[in-house]
Tab-separated table of C-alpha atoms in Angstrom:
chain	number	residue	atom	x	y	z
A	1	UNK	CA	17.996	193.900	-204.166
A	2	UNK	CA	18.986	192.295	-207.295
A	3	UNK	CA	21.635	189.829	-206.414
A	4	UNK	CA	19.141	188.545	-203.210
A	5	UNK	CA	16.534	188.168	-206.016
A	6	UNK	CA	19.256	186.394	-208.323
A	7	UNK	CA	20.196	184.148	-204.985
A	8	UNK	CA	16.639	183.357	-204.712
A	9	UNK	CA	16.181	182.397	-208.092
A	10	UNK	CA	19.142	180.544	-208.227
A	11	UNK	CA	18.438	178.387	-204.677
A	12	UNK	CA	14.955	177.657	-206.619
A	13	UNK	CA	16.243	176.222	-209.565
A	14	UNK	CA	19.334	173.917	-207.548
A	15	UNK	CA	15.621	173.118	-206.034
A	16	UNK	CA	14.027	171.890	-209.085
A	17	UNK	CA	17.333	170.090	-210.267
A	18	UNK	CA	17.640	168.093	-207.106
A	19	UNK	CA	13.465	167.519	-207.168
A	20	UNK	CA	13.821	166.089	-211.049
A	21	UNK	CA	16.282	163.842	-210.021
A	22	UNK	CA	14.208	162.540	-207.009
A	23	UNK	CA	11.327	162.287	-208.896
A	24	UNK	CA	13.125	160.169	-212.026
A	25	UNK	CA	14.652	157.873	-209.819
A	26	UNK	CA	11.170	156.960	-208.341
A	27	UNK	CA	9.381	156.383	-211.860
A	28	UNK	CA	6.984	159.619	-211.821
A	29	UNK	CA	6.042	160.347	-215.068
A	30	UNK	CA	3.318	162.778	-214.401
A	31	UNK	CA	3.784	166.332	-212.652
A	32	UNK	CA	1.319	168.415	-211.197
A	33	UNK	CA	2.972	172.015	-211.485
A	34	UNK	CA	0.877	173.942	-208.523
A	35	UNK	CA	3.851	176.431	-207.644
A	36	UNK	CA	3.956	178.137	-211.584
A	37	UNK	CA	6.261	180.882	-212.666
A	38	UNK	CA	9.887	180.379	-213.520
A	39	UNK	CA	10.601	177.574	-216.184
A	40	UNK	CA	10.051	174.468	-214.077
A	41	UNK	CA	9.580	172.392	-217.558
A	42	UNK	CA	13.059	173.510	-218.569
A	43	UNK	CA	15.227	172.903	-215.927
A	44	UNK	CA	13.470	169.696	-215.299
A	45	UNK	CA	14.804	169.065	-218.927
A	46	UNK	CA	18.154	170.275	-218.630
A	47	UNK	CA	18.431	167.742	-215.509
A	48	UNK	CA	16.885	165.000	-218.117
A	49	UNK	CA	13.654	164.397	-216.793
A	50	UNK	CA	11.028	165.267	-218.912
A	51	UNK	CA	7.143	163.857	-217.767
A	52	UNK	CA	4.120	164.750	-218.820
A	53	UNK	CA	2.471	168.363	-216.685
A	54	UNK	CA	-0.875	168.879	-215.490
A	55	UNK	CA	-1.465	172.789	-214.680
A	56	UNK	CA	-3.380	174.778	-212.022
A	57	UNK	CA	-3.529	177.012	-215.404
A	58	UNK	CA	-2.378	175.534	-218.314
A	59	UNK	CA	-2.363	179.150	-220.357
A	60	UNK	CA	0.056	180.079	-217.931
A	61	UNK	CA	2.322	176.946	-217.683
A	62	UNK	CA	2.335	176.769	-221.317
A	63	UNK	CA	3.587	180.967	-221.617
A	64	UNK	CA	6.094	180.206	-219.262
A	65	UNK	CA	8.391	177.625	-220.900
A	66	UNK	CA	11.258	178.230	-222.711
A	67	UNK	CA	10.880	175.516	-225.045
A	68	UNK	CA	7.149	174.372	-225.857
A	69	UNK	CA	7.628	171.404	-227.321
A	70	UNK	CA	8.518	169.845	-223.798
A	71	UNK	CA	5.214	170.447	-223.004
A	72	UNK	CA	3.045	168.758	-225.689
A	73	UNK	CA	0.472	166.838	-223.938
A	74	UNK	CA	-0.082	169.003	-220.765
A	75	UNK	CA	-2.823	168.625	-219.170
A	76	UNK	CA	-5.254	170.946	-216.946
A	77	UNK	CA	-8.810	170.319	-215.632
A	78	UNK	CA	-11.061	173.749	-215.698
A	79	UNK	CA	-13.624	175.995	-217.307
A	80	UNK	CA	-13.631	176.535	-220.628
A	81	UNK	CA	-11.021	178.365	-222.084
A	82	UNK	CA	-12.277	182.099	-223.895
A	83	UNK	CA	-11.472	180.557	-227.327
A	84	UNK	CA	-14.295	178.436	-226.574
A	85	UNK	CA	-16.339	180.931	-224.924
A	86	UNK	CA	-15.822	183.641	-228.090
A	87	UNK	CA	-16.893	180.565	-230.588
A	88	UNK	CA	-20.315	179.958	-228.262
A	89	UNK	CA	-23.269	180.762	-230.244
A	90	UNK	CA	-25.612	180.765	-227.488
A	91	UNK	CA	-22.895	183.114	-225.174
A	92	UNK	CA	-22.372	185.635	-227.528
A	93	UNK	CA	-26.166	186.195	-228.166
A	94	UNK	CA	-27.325	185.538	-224.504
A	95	UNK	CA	-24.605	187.791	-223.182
A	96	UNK	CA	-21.914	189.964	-225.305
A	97	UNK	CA	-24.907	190.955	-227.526
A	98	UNK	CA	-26.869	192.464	-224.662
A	99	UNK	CA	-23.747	194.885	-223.209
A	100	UNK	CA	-23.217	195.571	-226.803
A	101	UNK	CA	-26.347	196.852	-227.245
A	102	UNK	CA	-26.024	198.916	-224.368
A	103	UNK	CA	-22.669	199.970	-224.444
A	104	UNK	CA	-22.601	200.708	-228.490
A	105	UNK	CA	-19.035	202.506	-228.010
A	106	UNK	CA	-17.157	199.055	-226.821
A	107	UNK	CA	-19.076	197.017	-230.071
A	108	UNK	CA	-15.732	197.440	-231.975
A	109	UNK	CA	-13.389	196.196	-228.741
A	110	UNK	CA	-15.591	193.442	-228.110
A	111	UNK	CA	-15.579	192.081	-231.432
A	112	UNK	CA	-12.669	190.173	-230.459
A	113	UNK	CA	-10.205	188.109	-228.569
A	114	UNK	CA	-7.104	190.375	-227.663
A	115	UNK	CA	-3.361	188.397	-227.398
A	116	UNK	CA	-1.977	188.959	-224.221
A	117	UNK	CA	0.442	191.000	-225.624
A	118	UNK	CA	-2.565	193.452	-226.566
A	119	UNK	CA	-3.848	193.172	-223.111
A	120	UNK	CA	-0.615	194.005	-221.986
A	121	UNK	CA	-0.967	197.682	-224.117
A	122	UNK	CA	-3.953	198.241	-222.408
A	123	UNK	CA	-6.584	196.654	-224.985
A	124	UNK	CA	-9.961	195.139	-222.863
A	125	UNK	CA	-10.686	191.618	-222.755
A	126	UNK	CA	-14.171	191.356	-221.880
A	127	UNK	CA	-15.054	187.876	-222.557
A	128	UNK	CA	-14.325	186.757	-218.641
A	129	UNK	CA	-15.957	189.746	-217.067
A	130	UNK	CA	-19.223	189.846	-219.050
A	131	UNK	CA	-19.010	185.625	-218.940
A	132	UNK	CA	-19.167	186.039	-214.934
A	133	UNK	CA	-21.647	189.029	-214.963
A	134	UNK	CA	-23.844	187.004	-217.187
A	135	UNK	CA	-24.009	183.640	-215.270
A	136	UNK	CA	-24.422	185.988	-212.152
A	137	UNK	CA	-27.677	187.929	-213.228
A	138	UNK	CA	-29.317	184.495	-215.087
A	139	UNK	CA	-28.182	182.588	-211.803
A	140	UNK	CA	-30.153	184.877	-209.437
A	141	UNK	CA	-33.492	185.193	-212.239
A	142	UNK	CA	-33.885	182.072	-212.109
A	143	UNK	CA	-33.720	181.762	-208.013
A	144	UNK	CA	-35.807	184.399	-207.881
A	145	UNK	CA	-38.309	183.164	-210.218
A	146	UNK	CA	-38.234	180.131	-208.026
A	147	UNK	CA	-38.831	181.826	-204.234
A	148	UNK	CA	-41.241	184.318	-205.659
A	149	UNK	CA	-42.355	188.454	-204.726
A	150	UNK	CA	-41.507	187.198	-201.041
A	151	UNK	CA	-37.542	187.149	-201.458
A	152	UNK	CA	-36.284	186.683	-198.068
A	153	UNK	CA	-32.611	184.979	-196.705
A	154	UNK	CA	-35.120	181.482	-196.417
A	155	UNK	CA	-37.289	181.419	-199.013
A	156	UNK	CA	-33.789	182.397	-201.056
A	157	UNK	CA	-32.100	179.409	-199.601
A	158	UNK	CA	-35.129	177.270	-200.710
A	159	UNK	CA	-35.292	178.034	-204.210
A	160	UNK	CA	-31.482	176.624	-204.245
A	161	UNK	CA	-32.575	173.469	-202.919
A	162	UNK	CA	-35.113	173.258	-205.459
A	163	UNK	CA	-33.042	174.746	-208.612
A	164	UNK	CA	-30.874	171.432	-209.384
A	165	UNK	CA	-28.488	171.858	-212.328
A	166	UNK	CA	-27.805	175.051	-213.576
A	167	UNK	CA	-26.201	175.145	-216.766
A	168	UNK	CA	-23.228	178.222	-216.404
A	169	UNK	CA	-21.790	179.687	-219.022
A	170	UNK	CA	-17.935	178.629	-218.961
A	171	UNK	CA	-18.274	176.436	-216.436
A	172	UNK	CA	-20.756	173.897	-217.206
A	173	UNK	CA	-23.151	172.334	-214.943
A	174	UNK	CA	-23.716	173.366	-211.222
A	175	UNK	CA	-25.795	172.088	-208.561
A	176	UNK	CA	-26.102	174.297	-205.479
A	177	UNK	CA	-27.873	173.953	-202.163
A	178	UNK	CA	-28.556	175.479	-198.942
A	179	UNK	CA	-26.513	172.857	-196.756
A	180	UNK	CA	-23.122	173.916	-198.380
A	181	UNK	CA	-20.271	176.660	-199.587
A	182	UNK	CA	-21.552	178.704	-202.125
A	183	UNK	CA	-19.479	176.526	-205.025
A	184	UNK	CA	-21.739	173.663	-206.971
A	185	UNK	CA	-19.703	172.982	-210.097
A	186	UNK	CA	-20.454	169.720	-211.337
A	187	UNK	CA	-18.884	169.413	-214.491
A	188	UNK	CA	-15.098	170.383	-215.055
A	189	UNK	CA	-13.360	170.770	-218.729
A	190	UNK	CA	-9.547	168.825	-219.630
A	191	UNK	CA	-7.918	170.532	-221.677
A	192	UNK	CA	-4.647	169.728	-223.631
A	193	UNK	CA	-1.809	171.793	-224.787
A	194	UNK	CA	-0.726	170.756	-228.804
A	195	UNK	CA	2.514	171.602	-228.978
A	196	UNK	CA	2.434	170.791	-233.081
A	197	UNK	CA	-0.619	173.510	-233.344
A	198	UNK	CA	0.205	175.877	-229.947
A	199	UNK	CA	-3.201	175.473	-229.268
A	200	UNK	CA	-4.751	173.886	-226.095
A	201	UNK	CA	-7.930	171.576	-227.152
A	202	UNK	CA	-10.835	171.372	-224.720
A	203	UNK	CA	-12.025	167.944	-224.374
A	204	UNK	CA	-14.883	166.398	-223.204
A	205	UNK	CA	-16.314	167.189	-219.524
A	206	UNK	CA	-15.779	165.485	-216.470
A	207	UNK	CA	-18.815	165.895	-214.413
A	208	UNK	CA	-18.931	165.088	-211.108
A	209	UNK	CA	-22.097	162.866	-209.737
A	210	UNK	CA	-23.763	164.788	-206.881
């Protein structure tokens, strides 16, 4: 009931209080917030401890502090955020433009970004789904192209070998291959969270040397 989920809540926080103390008295000054949910920033404050984050999801770290400011300076490594994605030239012809031409009826949803509050009423975002249909359908042309009529499990499994980087949209550069887990992301996005703005700035890529 209630007053278990109030119990719970409050055992978490006496948690976090006797974690910021452990973790100021042995110099931290970075925290890597895995756990989210709740407002770990502010009761790490309230205890006096306040380092710098890093977020799973910075989005989400950021919309769940009480007080923003303690977070200017976050950090989180990932794909591009959809700010980015709606501002991509090359995105928004390659792939909004073609479900907008054949879904005419959503041209007027699709025209923008909703808030989350928006999404929350029920509005459509449809920048992640068509971002991940898109990369999907240009991922397999282009293996396809590559193993030919004959499209089998092995000749599939050869054209990855032989596709090296594939530029996705939203995630950057991926290299894939037969020997491993279907997961070849080579290049990852920082991003920042500006408390002064309330904007989180995508920096330059890391990419990782296959």
């Amino acid at each position: 009931g209630s007053g278990a989920d109030g119990g719970d809540a409050l055992a978490r926080d006496n948690e976090l209080r006797l974690q910021a103390e452990q973790f100021e008295a042995a110099g931290v000054d970075l925290v890597f917030d895995l756990r989210g949910g709740g407002d770990t920033v502010g009761i790490f404050a309230q205890a006096g401890f306040t380092p710098r984050f890093a977020f799973k999801a910075l989005g989400a770290g950021v919309d769940g502090a009480s007080d923003r400011t303690l977070l200017d300076g976050a950090l989180s490594v990932s794909e591009l955020n959809e700010q980015a994605m709606i501002a991509d030239e090359d995105f928004q012809t390659n792939c909004m433009d073609v479900v907008r031409a054949a879904n005419p009826d959503l041209v007027d949803e699709m025209a923008f970004l909703p808030t989350g509050d928006q999404q929350a009423q029920g509005q459509p975002n449809w920048v992640n789904p068509v971002m991940i249909a898109c990369d999907q359908t240009r991922l397999l042309d282009a293996i396809g192209e590559i193993a030919g009529a004959d499209l089998t499990n092995d000749t599939f499994l050869a054209a990855l070998d032989r596709l090296g980087p594939f530029d996705l949209y939203g995630y950057g550069l991926a290299t894939y291959a037969s020997d491993r887990k279907w997961d070849g992301l080579d290049e990852f996005f920082i991003q920042v969270y500006d408390a002064v703005s309330d904007s989180i700035e995508v920096l330059e890529p890391v990419v990782v040397d296959r």
